[in-house]
PDB file of C-alpha atoms in Angstrom:
ATOM      1  CA  MET A 352       9.342   2.429  -9.856  1.00 42.00           C
ATOM      2  CA  ALA A 353      11.064   0.557  -7.026  1.00 41.00           C
ATOM      3  CA  HIS A 354      10.363   1.831  -3.544  1.00 46.00           C
ATOM      4  CA  CYS A 355      13.437   2.400  -1.380  1.00 45.00           C
ATOM      5  CA  ALA A 356      12.016   4.126   1.672  1.00 50.00           C
ATOM      6  CA  GLY A 357      14.640   5.712   3.834  1.00 47.00           C
ATOM      7  CA  GLU A 358      17.588   5.027   1.547  1.00 49.00           C
ATOM      8  CA  ASN A 359      17.942   7.740  -1.084  1.00 53.00           C
ATOM      9  CA  TRP A 360      16.801  11.287  -0.469  1.00 50.00           C
ATOM     10  CA  PRO A 361      16.962  13.718  -3.389  1.00 53.00           C
ATOM     11  CA  ASN A 362      18.507  16.250  -0.993  1.00 54.00           C
ATOM     12  CA  ALA A 363      21.823  14.713   0.107  1.00 50.00           C
ATOM     13  CA  ARG A 364      22.219  17.244   2.935  1.00 51.00           C
ATOM     14  CA  LEU A 365      19.117  15.849   4.615  1.00 55.00           C
ATOM     15  CA  SER A 366      19.780  12.214   3.860  1.00 57.00           C
ATOM     16  CA  GLN A 367      21.663  11.271   7.012  1.00 54.00           C
ATOM     17  CA  ALA A 368      19.272  13.012   9.410  1.00 60.00           C
ATOM     18  CA  LEU A 369      16.110  11.658   7.796  1.00 78.00           C
ATOM     19  CA  THR A 370      17.116   8.028   7.593  1.00 88.00           C
ATOM     20  CA  LEU A 371      16.660   7.775  11.374  1.00 91.00           C
ATOM     21  CA  PRO A 372      12.831   7.537  11.308  1.00 94.00           C
ATOM     22  CA  PHE A 373      12.990   4.611   8.876  1.00 94.00           C
ATOM     23  CA  LYS A 374      15.487   2.841  11.121  1.00 93.00           C
ATOM     24  CA  ILE A 375      13.068   3.338  14.008  1.00 94.00           C
ATOM     25  CA  TYR A 376      10.140   1.946  11.967  1.00 96.00           C
ATOM     26  CA  LYS A 377      12.173  -1.195  11.220  1.00 94.00           C
ATOM     27  CA  SER A 378      13.407  -1.664  14.784  1.00 94.00           C
ATOM     28  CA  GLN A 379      12.530  -4.925  16.528  1.00 92.00           C
ATOM     29  CA  PHE A 380      11.059  -2.838  19.359  1.00 94.00           C
ATOM     30  CA  TYR A 381       8.926  -0.663  17.089  1.00 96.00           C
ATOM     31  CA  ASN A 382       5.591  -2.413  17.660  1.00 95.00           C
ATOM     32  CA  TRP A 383       5.958  -1.984  21.407  1.00 96.00           C
ATOM     33  CA  LEU A 384       7.013   1.664  21.105  1.00 95.00           C
ATOM     34  CA  ASN A 385       4.281   2.351  18.567  1.00 96.00           C
ATOM     35  CA  CYS A 386       1.597   0.741  20.732  1.00 96.00           C
ATOM     36  CA  THR A 387       2.687   2.611  23.856  1.00 96.00           C
ATOM     37  CA  ILE A 388       2.947   6.080  22.342  1.00 96.00           C
ATOM     38  CA  MET A 389      -0.028   5.969  19.972  1.00 96.00           C
ATOM     39  CA  THR A 390      -2.478   4.335  22.365  1.00 96.00           C
ATOM     40  CA  SER A 391      -1.637   6.619  25.283  1.00 97.00           C
ATOM     41  CA  SER A 392      -1.643   9.836  23.233  1.00 96.00           C
ATOM     42  CA  PHE A 393      -4.830   9.032  21.306  1.00 97.00           C
ATOM     43  CA  LEU A 394      -6.688   8.025  24.473  1.00 97.00           C
ATOM     44  CA  LEU A 395      -5.576  11.296  26.066  1.00 97.00           C
ATOM     45  CA  CYS A 396      -6.954  13.127  23.031  1.00 97.00           C
ATOM     46  CA  LYS A 397     -10.181  11.160  23.455  1.00 98.00           C
ATOM     47  CA  VAL A 398     -10.595  12.321  27.046  1.00 97.00           C
ATOM     48  CA  PHE A 399     -10.009  15.925  26.025  1.00 96.00           C
ATOM     49  CA  ILE A 400     -12.264  16.051  22.969  1.00 96.00           C
ATOM     50  CA  ASP A 401     -15.059  13.999  24.594  1.00 96.00           C
ATOM     51  CA  LYS A 402     -15.061  15.842  27.924  1.00 96.00           C
ATOM     52  CA  PHE A 403     -13.803  19.326  27.112  1.00 97.00           C
ATOM     53  CA  SER A 404     -15.352  20.164  23.739  1.00 96.00           C
ATOM     54  CA  HIS A 405     -18.833  20.338  22.232  1.00 96.00           C
ATOM     55  CA  CYS A 406     -18.200  18.096  19.247  1.00 97.00           C
ATOM     56  CA  LYS A 407     -20.949  17.197  16.796  1.00 97.00           C
ATOM     57  CA  ARG A 408     -20.223  14.272  14.471  1.00 98.00           C
ATOM     58  CA  PHE A 409     -21.859  13.664  11.109  1.00 98.00           C
ATOM     59  CA  ASN A 410     -21.632  10.357   9.212  1.00 98.00           C
ATOM     60  CA  PHE A 411     -19.073   9.185  11.740  1.00 97.00           C
ATOM     61  CA  ASP A 412     -19.700   5.470  11.111  1.00 97.00           C
ATOM     62  CA  ARG A 413     -18.291   5.812   7.589  1.00 98.00           C
ATOM     63  CA  TRP A 414     -14.907   6.642   9.097  1.00 98.00           C
ATOM     64  CA  ASN A 415     -14.840   4.004  11.798  1.00 98.00           C
ATOM     65  CA  ASP A 416     -16.185   1.327   9.429  1.00 98.00           C
ATOM     66  CA  ALA A 417     -13.525   2.136   6.822  1.00 98.00           C
ATOM     67  CA  ILE A 418     -10.839   1.750   9.490  1.00 98.00           C
ATOM     68  CA  THR A 419     -12.141  -1.457  11.059  1.00 98.00           C
ATOM     69  CA  ASN A 420     -14.171  -3.318   8.409  1.00 97.00           C
ATOM     70  CA  ARG A 421     -12.466  -3.014   5.018  1.00 96.00           C
ATOM     71  CA  PRO A 422     -10.889  -6.066   3.318  1.00 95.00           C
ATOM     72  CA  PRO A 423      -7.422  -6.798   4.752  1.00 92.00           C
ATOM     73  CA  HIS A 424      -5.619  -6.290   1.430  1.00 95.00           C
ATOM     74  CA  VAL A 425      -7.232  -2.908   0.699  1.00 98.00           C
ATOM     75  CA  GLY A 426      -5.497   0.227   1.925  1.00 98.00           C
ATOM     76  CA  LEU A 427      -7.295   3.336   3.177  1.00 98.00           C
ATOM     77  CA  ILE A 428      -6.408   6.939   2.371  1.00 98.00           C
ATOM     78  CA  THR A 429      -8.172   9.626   4.353  1.00 98.00           C
ATOM     79  CA  VAL A 430      -7.914  13.262   3.305  1.00 98.00           C
ATOM     80  CA  SER A 431      -8.918  16.299   5.302  1.00 98.00           C
ATOM     81  CA  ASN A 432      -8.472  20.008   5.739  1.00 97.00           C
ATOM     82  CA  HIS A 433      -5.679  21.197   8.037  1.00 96.00           C
ATOM     83  CA  HIS A 434      -6.892  24.217   9.996  1.00 95.00           C
ATOM     84  CA  CYS A 435      -5.197  23.432  13.301  1.00 95.00           C
ATOM     85  CA  CYS A 436      -1.709  22.247  14.185  1.00 92.00           C
ATOM     86  CA  VAL A 437      -3.151  19.454  16.364  1.00 92.00           C
ATOM     87  CA  ASP A 438      -6.159  18.291  14.348  1.00 94.00           C
ATOM     88  CA  ASP A 439      -4.006  15.186  14.112  1.00 95.00           C
ATOM     89  CA  PRO A 440      -3.820  13.600  16.670  1.00 95.00           C
ATOM     90  CA  GLY A 441      -6.693  15.545  18.243  1.00 96.00           C
ATOM     91  CA  LEU A 442      -9.465  14.255  15.996  1.00 97.00           C
ATOM     92  CA  LEU A 443      -8.306  10.665  16.380  1.00 97.00           C
ATOM     93  CA  GLY A 444      -9.705  10.948  19.885  1.00 97.00           C
ATOM     94  CA  LEU A 445     -13.169  10.789  18.310  1.00 98.00           C
ATOM     95  CA  LEU A 446     -12.651   7.114  17.507  1.00 98.00           C
ATOM     96  CA  PRO A 447     -14.046   4.494  19.898  1.00 97.00           C
ATOM     97  CA  ALA A 448     -11.580   3.361  22.546  1.00 97.00           C
ATOM     98  CA  SER A 449     -11.806  -0.169  21.136  1.00 97.00           C
ATOM     99  CA  THR A 450     -10.534   1.096  17.778  1.00 97.00           C
ATOM    100  CA  ILE A 451      -7.766   3.165  19.342  1.00 97.00           C
ATOM    101  CA  MET A 452      -6.609   0.233  21.466  1.00 96.00           C
ATOM    102  CA  ASN A 453      -6.087  -1.831  18.311  1.00 96.00           C
ATOM    103  CA  TYR A 454      -3.014   0.205  17.444  1.00 94.00           C
ATOM    104  CA  LYS A 455      -2.274  -1.769  14.264  1.00 95.00           C
ATOM    105  CA  LEU A 456      -5.385  -0.173  12.736  1.00 97.00           C
ATOM    106  CA  MET A 457      -4.118   3.348  13.339  1.00 97.00           C
ATOM    107  CA  ARG A 458      -2.970   5.677  10.628  1.00 98.00           C
ATOM    108  CA  TRP A 459       0.375   6.546   9.116  1.00 98.00           C
ATOM    109  CA  THR A 460       0.641  10.195   8.149  1.00 98.00           C
ATOM    110  CA  LEU A 461       3.124  12.412   6.335  1.00 97.00           C
ATOM    111  CA  ALA A 462       4.601  15.516   7.964  1.00 95.00           C
ATOM    112  CA  ALA A 463       7.163  18.164   7.065  1.00 94.00           C
ATOM    113  CA  ASN A 464      10.700  17.324   8.165  1.00 93.00           C
ATOM    114  CA  ASN A 465      11.407  20.924   9.235  1.00 92.00           C
ATOM    115  CA  ILE A 466       8.540  20.864  11.747  1.00 92.00           C
ATOM    116  CA  CYS A 467       8.331  17.363  13.225  1.00 93.00           C
ATOM    117  CA  PHE A 468      11.868  16.021  12.733  1.00 93.00           C
ATOM    118  CA  THR A 469      14.169  18.852  13.822  1.00 91.00           C
ATOM    119  CA  ASN A 470      15.915  17.051  16.707  1.00 91.00           C
ATOM    120  CA  PHE A 471      16.245  13.575  18.167  1.00 92.00           C
ATOM    121  CA  PRO A 472      13.452  13.772  20.811  1.00 94.00           C
ATOM    122  CA  LEU A 473      10.910  15.019  18.253  1.00 94.00           C
ATOM    123  CA  THR A 474      12.095  12.541  15.631  1.00 94.00           C
ATOM    124  CA  PHE A 475      11.768   9.671  18.079  1.00 95.00           C
ATOM    125  CA  LEU A 476       8.329  10.780  19.313  1.00 96.00           C
ATOM    126  CA  PHE A 477       6.802  11.352  15.884  1.00 96.00           C
ATOM    127  CA  SER A 478       8.388   8.254  14.374  1.00 96.00           C
ATOM    128  CA  CYS A 479       6.871   6.115  17.138  1.00 97.00           C
ATOM    129  CA  GLY A 480       3.529   7.773  16.363  1.00 97.00           C
ATOM    130  CA  ARG A 481       3.562   6.603  12.727  1.00 98.00           C
ATOM    131  CA  VAL A 482       4.485  10.024  11.366  1.00 97.00           C
ATOM    132  CA  VAL A 483       6.643   9.873   8.233  1.00 97.00           C
ATOM    133  CA  PRO A 484       8.959  12.709   7.128  1.00 96.00           C
ATOM    134  CA  VAL A 485       8.630  14.419   3.781  1.00 95.00           C
ATOM    135  CA  VAL A 486      10.705  17.320   2.503  1.00 92.00           C
ATOM    136  CA  ARG A 487       8.722  20.203   1.080  1.00 90.00           C
ATOM    137  CA  GLY A 488       9.911  21.064  -2.396  1.00 90.00           C
ATOM    138  CA  ASP A 489      11.491  17.667  -3.112  1.00 90.00           C
ATOM    139  CA  GLY A 490       8.539  16.466  -5.175  1.00 92.00           C
ATOM    140  CA  ILE A 491       6.477  13.305  -5.099  1.00 94.00           C
ATOM    141  CA  TYR A 492       9.387  10.888  -5.550  1.00 94.00           C
ATOM    142  CA  GLN A 493      10.946  10.740  -2.111  1.00 93.00           C
ATOM    143  CA  PRO A 494      11.268   8.041   0.559  1.00 94.00           C
ATOM    144  CA  GLY A 495       8.384   9.244   2.721  1.00 95.00           C
ATOM    145  CA  VAL A 496       5.962   8.837  -0.162  1.00 96.00           C
ATOM    146  CA  ASP A 497       7.524   5.472  -1.035  1.00 96.00           C
ATOM    147  CA  TRP A 498       6.940   4.327   2.539  1.00 97.00           C
ATOM    148  CA  ALA A 499       3.293   5.399   2.418  1.00 98.00           C
ATOM    149  CA  ILE A 500       2.775   3.346  -0.757  1.00 98.00           C
ATOM    150  CA  GLU A 501       4.339   0.312   0.915  1.00 97.00           C
ATOM    151  CA  LYS A 502       1.948   0.704   3.853  1.00 98.00           C
ATOM    152  CA  LEU A 503      -1.053   0.915   1.492  1.00 98.00           C
ATOM    153  CA  ASP A 504       0.146  -2.258  -0.211  1.00 98.00           C
ATOM    154  CA  GLN A 505       0.060  -3.918   3.215  1.00 97.00           C
ATOM    155  CA  GLY A 506      -3.554  -2.823   3.679  1.00 98.00           C
ATOM    156  CA  ASP A 507      -2.770  -0.026   6.147  1.00 98.00           C
ATOM    157  CA  TRP A 508      -4.390   3.366   6.648  1.00 98.00           C
ATOM    158  CA  VAL A 509      -2.553   6.505   5.465  1.00 98.00           C
ATOM    159  CA  HIS A 510      -3.859   9.978   6.313  1.00 98.00           C
ATOM    160  CA  ILE A 511      -2.957  12.902   4.062  1.00 97.00           C
ATOM    161  CA  PHE A 512      -3.309  16.642   4.491  1.00 97.00           C
ATOM    162  CA  PRO A 513      -3.381  17.360   0.765  1.00 95.00           C
ATOM    163  CA  GLU A 514      -3.132  21.126   1.241  1.00 93.00           C
ATOM    164  CA  GLY A 515       0.469  20.519   2.329  1.00 91.00           C
ATOM    165  CA  GLY A 516       0.411  22.544   5.549  1.00 90.00           C
ATOM    166  CA  VAL A 517      -1.765  24.252   8.147  1.00 93.00           C
ATOM    167  CA  ASN A 518      -4.152  26.469   6.205  1.00 92.00           C
ATOM    168  CA  MET A 519      -4.685  29.213   8.778  1.00 91.00           C
ATOM    169  CA  ALA A 520      -6.224  31.540   6.180  1.00 90.00           C
ATOM    170  CA  LYS A 521      -8.857  28.863   5.419  1.00 93.00           C
ATOM    171  CA  THR A 522      -8.794  29.740   1.750  1.00 92.00           C
ATOM    172  CA  PRO A 523      -9.017  27.063  -0.976  1.00 90.00           C
ATOM    173  CA  MET A 524      -5.596  25.733  -1.937  1.00 91.00           C
ATOM    174  CA  ARG A 525      -4.550  23.505  -4.816  1.00 93.00           C
ATOM    175  CA  ILE A 526      -3.863  20.107  -3.332  1.00 94.00           C
ATOM    176  CA  LYS A 527      -0.555  18.322  -3.814  1.00 93.00           C
ATOM    177  CA  TRP A 528       0.000  15.646  -6.454  1.00 92.00           C
ATOM    178  CA  GLY A 529       1.503  13.212  -3.958  1.00 95.00           C
ATOM    179  CA  ILE A 530      -1.913  11.772  -3.199  1.00 97.00           C
ATOM    180  CA  SER A 531      -2.330  10.888  -6.888  1.00 97.00           C
ATOM    181  CA  ARG A 532       0.924   8.961  -6.812  1.00 97.00           C
ATOM    182  CA  LEU A 533      -0.226   7.010  -3.729  1.00 98.00           C
ATOM    183  CA  ILE A 534      -3.434   6.016  -5.493  1.00 98.00           C
ATOM    184  CA  MET A 535      -1.876   5.187  -8.860  1.00 98.00           C
ATOM    185  CA  GLU A 536       1.043   3.125  -7.538  1.00 97.00           C
ATOM    186  CA  ALA A 537      -0.751   1.121  -4.845  1.00 98.00           C
ATOM    187  CA  LYS A 538      -1.086  -2.514  -5.935  1.00 97.00           C
ATOM    188  CA  VAL A 539      -4.798  -2.476  -5.061  1.00 97.00           C
ATOM    189  CA  PRO A 540      -6.707   0.804  -5.476  1.00 96.00           C
ATOM    190  CA  PRO A 541      -7.233   2.146  -1.948  1.00 98.00           C
ATOM    191  CA  ILE A 542     -10.440   3.481  -0.465  1.00 98.00           C
ATOM    192  CA  VAL A 543     -10.265   7.288  -0.502  1.00 98.00           C
ATOM    193  CA  LEU A 544     -12.361   8.836   2.255  1.00 98.00           C
ATOM    194  CA  PRO A 545     -12.627  12.596   2.910  1.00 98.00           C
ATOM    195  CA  TYR A 546     -13.533  14.288   6.150  1.00 98.00           C
ATOM    196  CA  TRP A 547     -13.751  17.927   7.168  1.00 98.00           C
ATOM    197  CA  HIS A 548     -13.706  19.624  10.529  1.00 98.00           C
ATOM    198  CA  GLU A 549     -14.537  23.076  11.824  1.00 97.00           C
ATOM    199  CA  GLY A 550     -13.654  24.568  15.200  1.00 96.00           C
ATOM    200  CA  MET A 551     -10.464  22.722  16.129  1.00 97.00           C
ATOM    201  CA  ASP A 552      -8.501  25.969  15.843  1.00 96.00           C
ATOM    202  CA  ASP A 553     -10.916  27.499  18.397  1.00 95.00           C
ATOM    203  CA  LEU A 554     -10.269  24.609  20.761  1.00 94.00           C
ATOM    204  CA  LEU A 555      -6.498  25.044  20.404  1.00 92.00           C
ATOM    205  CA  PRO A 556      -5.561  28.318  18.673  1.00 92.00           C
ATOM    206  CA  ASN A 557      -2.719  28.425  16.165  1.00 91.00           C
ATOM    207  CA  TYR A 558      -1.070  31.363  17.903  1.00 89.00           C
ATOM    208  CA  LYS A 559       1.002  31.719  21.050  1.00 88.00           C
ATOM    209  CA  PRO A 560       0.800  30.830  23.875  1.00 88.00           C
ATOM    210  CA  TYR A 561      -1.052  27.806  22.398  1.00 89.00           C
ATOM    211  CA  ILE A 562      -3.296  27.363  25.426  1.00 92.00           C
ATOM    212  CA  PRO A 563      -6.336  25.071  24.962  1.00 93.00           C
ATOM    213  CA  ARG A 564      -9.724  26.791  25.191  1.00 95.00           C
ATOM    214  CA  PRO A 565     -12.139  24.105  26.390  1.00 96.00           C
ATOM    215  CA  TYR A 566     -15.842  23.778  25.612  1.00 96.00           C
ATOM    216  CA  LYS A 567     -15.635  25.232  22.117  1.00 96.00           C
ATOM    217  CA  LYS A 568     -17.808  23.877  19.311  1.00 97.00           C
ATOM    218  CA  VAL A 569     -16.223  21.366  16.924  1.00 97.00           C
ATOM    219  CA  THR A 570     -18.012  19.959  13.883  1.00 98.00           C
ATOM    220  CA  PHE A 571     -16.723  16.790  12.225  1.00 98.00           C
ATOM    221  CA  ASN A 572     -18.209  15.525   8.977  1.00 98.00           C
ATOM    222  CA  VAL A 573     -17.246  12.443   6.959  1.00 98.00           C
ATOM    223  CA  GLY A 574     -17.998  12.397   3.231  1.00 98.00           C
ATOM    224  CA  GLN A 575     -18.750   9.585   0.845  1.00 98.00           C
ATOM    225  CA  PRO A 576     -15.766   7.579  -0.464  1.00 98.00           C
ATOM    226  CA  ILE A 577     -14.283   9.318  -3.498  1.00 98.00           C
ATOM    227  CA  GLN A 578     -14.520   7.180  -6.614  1.00 97.00           C
ATOM    228  CA  ILE A 579     -11.250   7.079  -8.577  1.00 97.00           C
ATOM    229  CA  ASP A 580     -11.563   3.781 -10.499  1.00 96.00           C
ATOM    230  CA  ASN A 581     -12.753   5.577 -13.643  1.00 97.00           C
ATOM    231  CA  PHE A 582      -9.612   7.738 -13.703  1.00 97.00           C
ATOM    232  CA  LEU A 583      -7.388   4.672 -13.401  1.00 97.00           C
ATOM    233  CA  GLU A 584      -9.336   2.946 -16.138  1.00 97.00           C
ATOM    234  CA  ASP A 585      -9.059   5.999 -18.428  1.00 97.00           C
ATOM    235  CA  HIS A 586      -5.312   6.066 -17.757  1.00 97.00           C
ATOM    236  CA  ARG A 587      -4.966   2.487 -19.020  1.00 95.00           C
ATOM    237  CA  ARG A 588      -7.530   2.589 -21.807  1.00 96.00           C
ATOM    238  CA  LEU A 589      -6.632   5.985 -23.281  1.00 97.00           C
ATOM    239  CA  LYS A 590      -2.902   5.669 -22.535  1.00 96.00           C
ATOM    240  CA  LEU A 591      -2.885   9.033 -20.783  1.00 97.00           C
ATOM    241  CA  SER A 592       0.372  10.403 -19.436  1.00 97.00           C
ATOM    242  CA  LEU A 593       1.168  10.050 -15.740  1.00 96.00           C
ATOM    243  CA  ALA A 594       1.012  13.820 -15.314  1.00 96.00           C
ATOM    244  CA  THR A 595      -2.416  14.068 -16.951  1.00 97.00           C
ATOM    245  CA  THR A 596      -3.920  11.364 -14.766  1.00 97.00           C
ATOM    246  CA  ARG A 597      -2.329  12.755 -11.605  1.00 97.00           C
ATOM    247  CA  ILE A 598      -3.846  16.149 -12.348  1.00 97.00           C
ATOM    248  CA  ARG A 599      -7.276  14.632 -13.022  1.00 97.00           C
ATOM    249  CA  ILE A 600      -7.245  12.609  -9.793  1.00 98.00           C
ATOM    250  CA  ALA A 601      -5.960  15.511  -7.696  1.00 97.00           C
ATOM    251  CA  ASN A 602      -8.545  17.897  -9.141  1.00 97.00           C
ATOM    252  CA  HIS A 603     -11.351  15.425  -8.463  1.00 98.00           C
ATOM    253  CA  ILE A 604     -10.289  14.898  -4.848  1.00 98.00           C
ATOM    254  CA  GLN A 605      -9.918  18.649  -4.428  1.00 97.00           C
ATOM    255  CA  ASP A 606     -13.453  19.266  -5.721  1.00 98.00           C
ATOM    256  CA  ARG A 607     -14.969  16.600  -3.456  1.00 98.00           C
ATOM    257  CA  LEU A 608     -13.013  17.747  -0.395  1.00 98.00           C
ATOM    258  CA  TYR A 609     -13.956  21.415  -0.735  1.00 98.00           C
ATOM    259  CA  GLU A 610     -17.567  20.510  -1.512  1.00 98.00           C
ATOM    260  CA  LEU A 611     -17.599  18.636   1.804  1.00 98.00           C
ATOM    261  CA  GLY A 612     -15.970  21.654   3.419  1.00 98.00           C
ATOM    262  CA  ARG A 613     -18.760  23.970   2.288  1.00 97.00           C
ATOM    263  CA  LYS A 614     -21.407  21.604   3.675  1.00 98.00           C
ATOM    264  CA  THR A 615     -19.557  21.236   6.969  1.00 98.00           C
ATOM    265  CA  SER A 616     -19.121  24.989   7.329  1.00 97.00           C
ATOM    266  CA  GLN A 617     -22.893  25.411   6.960  1.00 97.00           C
ATOM    267  CA  LEU A 618     -23.499  22.736   9.603  1.00 97.00           C
ATOM    268  CA  HIS A 619     -21.052  24.426  11.949  1.00 97.00           C
ATOM    269  CA  LEU A 620     -22.579  27.850  11.388  1.00 96.00           C
ATOM    270  CA  ALA A 621     -26.088  26.492  12.019  1.00 96.00           C
ATOM    271  CA  ARG A 622     -24.978  25.353  15.470  1.00 92.00           C
ATOM    272  CA  SER A 623     -24.245  28.974  16.384  1.00 80.00           C
ATOM    273  CA  GLN A 624     -27.720  30.228  15.477  1.00 71.00           C
TER     274      GLN A 624
END
């Protein structure tokens, strides 16, 4: 399927408003804007999480190595839980300053249009921070997902919250199929790396007045890369339908992510004892 990011939204009512981010991404000034906004905001997050939280990191090198040392033609997909409205960009402050300063290594991520793209100032800010709009309920074939595939084909990093929103109840949710489309349609199978965090919603609660509560415990744990080559091979060899393979891939990622979540929750709880 041809990718036409930013051109044809299934929902015509939203089409005009949501073409603006893609125009910003393609602007001749975008690299400068992107560098300025991402570097400054992520370094600010670094100061806060390093100095004003008690963060314990597990298997952190897997994350930083995947960002900085993978082959240039291989994209990276990271997946994580979404327990706090600022776990992105907050957790990006855990990265070394040298990684953050190389802004071209930083992630693209998908976000709901009705939260991050509701007016021009927010649209401009989030667009310059490599946040891409998606419309909840419009399915996996929409320009934001197309754009993410294009970025993977260029060897970039795309972060996904596969639960589809902030999971304040912290109950297991079926993850969205969009991640399966990213994996299946990328020209080169991307690295899929899960991580899980606990405590970010204590550091910045999800309820008003949204005041940070410094010196709370945060636990960050990076899992092993999730192997998906066998699912792609089965799709070709057994001539499985797209829907069948998408379900298989999504279920596998869901199992691995929540398995990591259970381990991380135990690590976080042990720090309180």
